[in-house]
Amino acid sequence: MVVGGGISGIQASLDLASAGFKVYMVDKSPTIGGHMSQLDKTFPTNDCSMCIESPKFIECNRHPNIEILTYTEIAAVEGEAGNFAVTLIKKPRYIDEEKCTGCTACVEYCPINYPDPFNQNISDNKAIHIYFAQAVPLVTYIDDSCLYLKEGKCRLCERVCTADAIDFMQKPEKMTVKVGAVILAPGIEAFDPTVQKEYRYGEFANVVTSLDFERLLCATGPYEGEILRATDKKHPHNIAWIQCVGSRRITPGENSYCSGVCCTYTQKQVILAKDHDMDAKCTIFHNDIRSFGKDFERFYQRTASLPDVRFVRSYASIVKEDPQTGNITVRYSTPNEGVKEEEFDMVVLSVGLTPPAGMKDLADKFGVQLNEHGFCQINPTNPMQSSRKGVFISGAFAGPMDIPESVLSASGAGSLCGEMLDYQRGELARSRVYPNERDVTAEEPRVGVYVCHCGANIGRVVNIPSAVDYALTLPNVVHAEDSLFICSTEAAKRLADSIREKGLNRVVVAACTPRTHEPLFRDTLREAGINQYYFEFANIREHCSWVHSKEPESATQKAKDLIRMSVARVCCLEPLQEFELPVDKNAMVVGGGVAGMTAALSLANQHHDVYLIEREKQLGGMARRLHSTLEGMDVQAYLKDLTQKVFQHPQVHVYTEASIVETEGYVGNFHTKVRSKRGLTDIQHGASIIAIGAEEHRPNEYLYGEDERVMTQLELEERIAGGDAAVTEAQNIVMIQCVGCRNEDRNYCSRICCSHAVKNALTLKEKNPDMNIYVLFRDMRTYRFAEDYYRKASENEVKFIRFEPEDAPTVEAAEAEGTPVIRVTATDYVLGQKLELDADFLVLSAATVPAATSDEVSRQFKVTLGPDGFFTEAHVKLRPVDFAAEGIFLCGMAHYPKHIGETISQAYGAAGRAAGLLSQDALIASGSVCQVDETRCVSCGACISVCSYGAIDFYENAKGYRPARVNPVLCKGDGLCNAKCPTGAIQLKHYTDKEIVRQLDAEIPDLKACAAA
């Protein structure tokens, strides 16, 4: 059972269902989706939040092994791990879900208007309504504001419902389900700023929260994507954001921890506000900018570089409202000009994250403990394990976290469930059944065109009705329509119905990116009974509305051009058949650190043989140099136990001092040669996990390597653990942050350095309370619960001194009263003067850099590296542990610097994704592969030389010729061979020359004449 239908609960349900388990997804809301469904876009990809979630909504709704129970609450839990009995209470919707068609006629006639909680109470809704446009299930429900439920009046909805779906006689339904394991994923809530009068929220109309602002941005929001002020419905042109509202505060009613996501979602909102109005002035009042995630530093720099955007480091307070204009006055301090007051059109409170209401009650029912902040108490060696066996946690139940971490923790929790319930895998699972495919090869093309508004993403720029009308004028188009969100459940169902009703045999969807949505629409064609390869995607968002956002007329014309080209191409498409690939049940894990060993053990516990490859003599990786975590976990004891479990497990085969000679194959069937002390070993495996870790940067500044008193944080920790009295009895230690990163050479934050510095400072203070410790920093990025330790360090008189990169500290060897010292000179911006600090030791918080073998492993496994040298995941939000290359997964510091707990979470996540693959007996391979016309092949070998997958070779045919041939199992359909072939003998199915030329002809009718000229 998965409790919670947000992005984490959805991912956990899909992973478990795909791995052969029956899943009950329970959510107390009328629909699945959670708070993410209220967001406009996500960062740094700029994907529409609902565009990310909608395919997963529909996949959950269609999956035969997932039963969605919305509007349902937990009443009681009995039993133990492997045999829980969970009593559920399903609240009455007063709607027969089987009869409701989602037509919303009842909504139109309902006389009751009340503030809509989905739109943050900014606009009104009816007593009967659908929760939001892409809800699953897409049926109405009647809430407590209904006149009949309150006073016994009205029942107008009942009279206008032609489907006879209204049922006021419904009562709460009690049911008990038996489950072997539970994943708690109840999500998160935004901090309510009304608890503190100083924020003036609810008092001043133009003071809004960041979640309010998300709804203003969204096309389904109160003003249909227009950012308008509540007082006068005008566009604000001067907006301020105030950070850390409800977070990093110890005042009553607020939270001491850092919510982790607020800094970067504010930057996203600034960028979107500038997209709406390039002349808008945006000011961000902050303490530290905590852009610690992968690629977030560049995102911050992008925001800061925009015109009329200011980042002001200052606590700010809201002073007053102008009664005439509704403008808001903010008071803040500056280093040089003292206290200032400034007027803004709108103020956005960047609210933090808190446990959802009812968390204590839910925890009591499941018998799990909560921490002092109200989140689940986790096991530091297994962040998905609660205090009760068989009850796992996922997403923000463990603490505030961003979407990728929620998704990977969901896969990790799924892997732990798989370990526990492996004996039941497949027992209750059912396969998806599709209707028989209609043979349309002899029919004339009948094309349906579906154009998506994508909320405001497309509709705000492109004239969608005009594009639909134009599509109807094109040859072979017999049907065209628009949709607010074509990826919604209702729209997908309507698409499938119209294919059947209108006899369509080709479909064009003009919408967003095929990268995330093409599988959804192909699946919809299969449900409608036609071959999925009769589908064409016209990307009028990324290729049109986003790049031509200031040219609506030209963007509309380009959208029409793209639709015309897609219609021309879809008429040439041919039906292709996919085929099954057998799956080898073994796995290979490359890298024997904490991530690699954790992933290997999790897979082995699910009865897969795992080959663990480590290039060093010992397992453990960088963790061998760590001795404790900030929270106090004994790393060496944990590492010893983990290593022992690995060596003792009969299904984990360890190869140390090993190197990979070569690897080849495809998802489900890889072949790798490994050289080790055992000699050369051939390993067959169905999945690979890359966990090669990272390394500590060796600084070339601040006298490192020249003076033995200068060391890195790792070296300091080793000397403390070794009982080095010179260090523990020193009087003065200076630490410098961001050494070797956040610069031109390494334009990223190493994420772990600030917490590492705080940990070592606290350890030294425990051993020598009189020691003077100075930490020179740019932004202290002690996110989530590490903020409490940052505060503790400050209370223990660790001195934190900020510096700017253009005025970095200087270091020299000097003497003080005849004693050699390291003299550090830095500017104190609070005092407004230079400080000279004489240190016994200088400690550098050095960057974490990619492993030396990253390039080699990248080439061997044909996976990509990002601009910083870390491995690139398939999708930063949707697939944070997958590579674009199928069957290969990613975890640990090879992905990006992270703490041990985060590493363990991602390792379980990678294992969960790999287990879902290895649990299948066969996989479905794409029909879009290359094929050779042997009569045109001249056996030149050009295609063989460019194929990255080894899918092409020569063979001797019956006539004695040696033409090229393609192994469709190995072919990935990249088309390089197609482009390289000098005779045109090799073609990529679904992208043949005929199809591409027809598409080009539709754009440039006189293309041949142009070429001749």
PDB file of N, CA, C and O in Angstrom, residues 848-879:
ATOM      1  N   THR A 848      34.254  18.903  -4.399  1.00  0.00           N
ATOM      2  CA  THR A 848      34.146  17.501  -4.787  1.00  0.00           C
ATOM      3  C   THR A 848      34.156  17.449  -6.306  1.00  0.00           C
ATOM      4  O   THR A 848      33.380  18.156  -6.962  1.00  0.00           O
ATOM      5  N   VAL A 849      35.025  16.642  -6.875  1.00  0.00           N
ATOM      6  CA  VAL A 849      35.190  16.595  -8.328  1.00  0.00           C
ATOM      7  C   VAL A 849      34.879  15.191  -8.838  1.00  0.00           C
ATOM      8  O   VAL A 849      34.941  14.216  -8.085  1.00  0.00           O
ATOM      9  N   PRO A 850      34.531  15.059 -10.124  1.00  0.00           N
ATOM     10  CA  PRO A 850      34.219  13.737 -10.673  1.00  0.00           C
ATOM     11  C   PRO A 850      35.389  12.776 -10.545  1.00  0.00           C
ATOM     12  O   PRO A 850      36.562  13.174 -10.511  1.00  0.00           O
ATOM     13  N   ALA A 851      35.066  11.495 -10.470  1.00  0.00           N
ATOM     14  CA  ALA A 851      36.097  10.466 -10.393  1.00  0.00           C
ATOM     15  C   ALA A 851      36.967  10.493 -11.640  1.00  0.00           C
ATOM     16  O   ALA A 851      36.519  10.836 -12.741  1.00  0.00           O
ATOM     17  N   ALA A 852      38.215  10.111 -11.461  1.00  0.00           N
ATOM     18  CA  ALA A 852      39.172  10.149 -12.577  1.00  0.00           C
ATOM     19  C   ALA A 852      38.756   9.234 -13.722  1.00  0.00           C
ATOM     20  O   ALA A 852      39.124   9.459 -14.878  1.00  0.00           O
ATOM     21  N   THR A 853      37.977   8.204 -13.397  1.00  0.00           N
ATOM     22  CA  THR A 853      37.581   7.239 -14.432  1.00  0.00           C
ATOM     23  C   THR A 853      36.262   7.599 -15.114  1.00  0.00           C
ATOM     24  O   THR A 853      35.740   6.812 -15.910  1.00  0.00           O
ATOM     25  N   SER A 854      35.702   8.771 -14.812  1.00  0.00           N
ATOM     26  CA  SER A 854      34.390   9.127 -15.348  1.00  0.00           C
ATOM     27  C   SER A 854      34.363   9.104 -16.872  1.00  0.00           C
ATOM     28  O   SER A 854      33.434   8.553 -17.484  1.00  0.00           O
ATOM     29  N   ASP A 855      35.367   9.702 -17.501  1.00  0.00           N
ATOM     30  CA  ASP A 855      35.398   9.744 -18.972  1.00  0.00           C
ATOM     31  C   ASP A 855      35.434   8.337 -19.553  1.00  0.00           C
ATOM     32  O   ASP A 855      34.729   8.025 -20.518  1.00  0.00           O
ATOM     33  N   GLU A 856      36.288   7.484 -18.982  1.00  0.00           N
ATOM     34  CA  GLU A 856      36.424   6.123 -19.491  1.00  0.00           C
ATOM     35  C   GLU A 856      35.123   5.343 -19.342  1.00  0.00           C
ATOM     36  O   GLU A 856      34.671   4.667 -20.283  1.00  0.00           O
ATOM     37  N   VAL A 857      34.496   5.429 -18.165  1.00  0.00           N
ATOM     38  CA  VAL A 857      33.241   4.715 -17.930  1.00  0.00           C
ATOM     39  C   VAL A 857      32.137   5.261 -18.843  1.00  0.00           C
ATOM     40  O   VAL A 857      31.313   4.512 -19.367  1.00  0.00           O
ATOM     41  N   SER A 858      32.157   6.571 -19.050  1.00  0.00           N
ATOM     42  CA  SER A 858      31.178   7.183 -19.944  1.00  0.00           C
ATOM     43  C   SER A 858      31.272   6.613 -21.345  1.00  0.00           C
ATOM     44  O   SER A 858      30.259   6.286 -21.973  1.00  0.00           O
ATOM     45  N   ARG A 859      32.496   6.446 -21.846  1.00  0.00           N
ATOM     46  CA  ARG A 859      32.677   5.891 -23.192  1.00  0.00           C
ATOM     47  C   ARG A 859      32.293   4.414 -23.244  1.00  0.00           C
ATOM     48  O   ARG A 859      31.667   3.963 -24.202  1.00  0.00           O
ATOM     49  N   GLN A 860      32.685   3.671 -22.218  1.00  0.00           N
ATOM     50  CA  GLN A 860      32.414   2.230 -22.228  1.00  0.00           C
ATOM     51  C   GLN A 860      30.924   1.919 -22.216  1.00  0.00           C
ATOM     52  O   GLN A 860      30.453   1.039 -22.935  1.00  0.00           O
ATOM     53  N   PHE A 861      30.164   2.667 -21.385  1.00  0.00           N
ATOM     54  CA  PHE A 861      28.738   2.382 -21.252  1.00  0.00           C
ATOM     55  C   PHE A 861      27.870   3.273 -22.142  1.00  0.00           C
ATOM     56  O   PHE A 861      26.651   3.163 -22.105  1.00  0.00           O
ATOM     57  N   LYS A 862      28.534   4.168 -22.884  1.00  0.00           N
ATOM     58  CA  LYS A 862      27.832   5.045 -23.823  1.00  0.00           C
ATOM     59  C   LYS A 862      26.763   5.873 -23.116  1.00  0.00           C
ATOM     60  O   LYS A 862      25.604   5.972 -23.540  1.00  0.00           O
ATOM     61  N   VAL A 863      27.180   6.455 -21.984  1.00  0.00           N
ATOM     62  CA  VAL A 863      26.324   7.364 -21.232  1.00  0.00           C
ATOM     63  C   VAL A 863      27.011   8.719 -21.174  1.00  0.00           C
ATOM     64  O   VAL A 863      28.233   8.814 -21.335  1.00  0.00           O
ATOM     65  N   THR A 864      26.244   9.752 -20.958  1.00  0.00           N
ATOM     66  CA  THR A 864      26.772  11.109 -21.107  1.00  0.00           C
ATOM     67  C   THR A 864      27.191  11.728 -19.772  1.00  0.00           C
ATOM     68  O   THR A 864      26.670  11.387 -18.711  1.00  0.00           O
ATOM     69  N   LEU A 865      28.131  12.659 -19.887  1.00  0.00           N
ATOM     70  CA  LEU A 865      28.568  13.481 -18.762  1.00  0.00           C
ATOM     71  C   LEU A 865      28.051  14.898 -18.956  1.00  0.00           C
ATOM     72  O   LEU A 865      27.933  15.389 -20.080  1.00  0.00           O
ATOM     73  N   GLY A 866      27.752  15.558 -17.848  1.00  0.00           N
ATOM     74  CA  GLY A 866      27.319  16.942 -17.905  1.00  0.00           C
ATOM     75  C   GLY A 866      28.503  17.888 -18.016  1.00  0.00           C
ATOM     76  O   GLY A 866      29.662  17.467 -18.047  1.00  0.00           O
ATOM     77  N   PRO A 867      28.241  19.185 -18.056  1.00  0.00           N
ATOM     78  CA  PRO A 867      29.321  20.169 -18.221  1.00  0.00           C
ATOM     79  C   PRO A 867      30.328  20.170 -17.083  1.00  0.00           C
ATOM     80  O   PRO A 867      31.461  20.612 -17.268  1.00  0.00           O
ATOM     81  N   ASP A 868      29.943  19.652 -15.924  1.00  0.00           N
ATOM     82  CA  ASP A 868      30.844  19.614 -14.769  1.00  0.00           C
ATOM     83  C   ASP A 868      31.557  18.277 -14.622  1.00  0.00           C
ATOM     84  O   ASP A 868      32.329  18.083 -13.690  1.00  0.00           O
ATOM     85  N   GLY A 869      31.275  17.342 -15.531  1.00  0.00           N
ATOM     86  CA  GLY A 869      31.952  16.051 -15.501  1.00  0.00           C
ATOM     87  C   GLY A 869      31.227  14.967 -14.734  1.00  0.00           C
ATOM     88  O   GLY A 869      31.690  13.826 -14.693  1.00  0.00           O
ATOM     89  N   PHE A 870      30.090  15.302 -14.111  1.00  0.00           N
ATOM     90  CA  PHE A 870      29.283  14.283 -13.440  1.00  0.00           C
ATOM     91  C   PHE A 870      28.334  13.662 -14.462  1.00  0.00           C
ATOM     92  O   PHE A 870      28.004  14.265 -15.483  1.00  0.00           O
ATOM     93  N   PHE A 871      27.861  12.454 -14.172  1.00  0.00           N
ATOM     94  CA  PHE A 871      27.001  11.756 -15.120  1.00  0.00           C
ATOM     95  C   PHE A 871      25.632  12.436 -15.213  1.00  0.00           C
ATOM     96  O   PHE A 871      25.116  12.964 -14.225  1.00  0.00           O
ATOM     97  N   THR A 872      25.065  12.403 -16.410  1.00  0.00           N
ATOM     98  CA  THR A 872      23.795  13.070 -16.670  1.00  0.00           C
ATOM     99  C   THR A 872      22.643  12.070 -16.641  1.00  0.00           C
ATOM    100  O   THR A 872      22.641  11.094 -17.389  1.00  0.00           O
ATOM    101  N   GLU A 873      21.679  12.332 -15.788  1.00  0.00           N
ATOM    102  CA  GLU A 873      20.509  11.485 -15.685  1.00  0.00           C
ATOM    103  C   GLU A 873      19.581  11.690 -16.879  1.00  0.00           C
ATOM    104  O   GLU A 873      19.688  12.677 -17.598  1.00  0.00           O
ATOM    105  N   ALA A 874      18.639  10.755 -17.067  1.00  0.00           N
ATOM    106  CA  ALA A 874      17.733  10.823 -18.219  1.00  0.00           C
ATOM    107  C   ALA A 874      16.833  12.043 -18.155  1.00  0.00           C
ATOM    108  O   ALA A 874      16.581  12.695 -19.166  1.00  0.00           O
ATOM    109  N   HIS A 875      16.313  12.365 -16.983  1.00  0.00           N
ATOM    110  CA  HIS A 875      15.485  13.554 -16.784  1.00  0.00           C
ATOM    111  C   HIS A 875      15.632  13.970 -15.336  1.00  0.00           C
ATOM    112  O   HIS A 875      15.454  13.157 -14.427  1.00  0.00           O
ATOM    113  N   VAL A 876      15.961  15.233 -15.120  1.00  0.00           N
ATOM    114  CA  VAL A 876      16.314  15.685 -13.775  1.00  0.00           C
ATOM    115  C   VAL A 876      15.165  15.506 -12.788  1.00  0.00           C
ATOM    116  O   VAL A 876      15.387  15.261 -11.595  1.00  0.00           O
ATOM    117  N   LYS A 877      13.917  15.577 -13.265  1.00  0.00           N
ATOM    118  CA  LYS A 877      12.769  15.436 -12.373  1.00  0.00           C
ATOM    119  C   LYS A 877      12.151  14.041 -12.428  1.00  0.00           C
ATOM    120  O   LYS A 877      11.896  13.426 -11.393  1.00  0.00           O
ATOM    121  N   LEU A 878      11.910  13.561 -13.636  1.00  0.00           N
ATOM    122  CA  LEU A 878      11.164  12.318 -13.796  1.00  0.00           C
ATOM    123  C   LEU A 878      12.009  11.078 -13.601  1.00  0.00           C
ATOM    124  O   LEU A 878      11.528  10.061 -13.103  1.00  0.00           O
ATOM    125  N   ARG A 879      13.274  11.120 -14.036  1.00  0.00           N
ATOM    126  CA  ARG A 879      14.111   9.904 -14.022  1.00  0.00           C
ATOM    127  C   ARG A 879      15.493  10.236 -13.456  1.00  0.00           C
ATOM    128  O   ARG A 879      16.494  10.191 -14.150  1.00  0.00           O
TER     129      ARG A 879
END
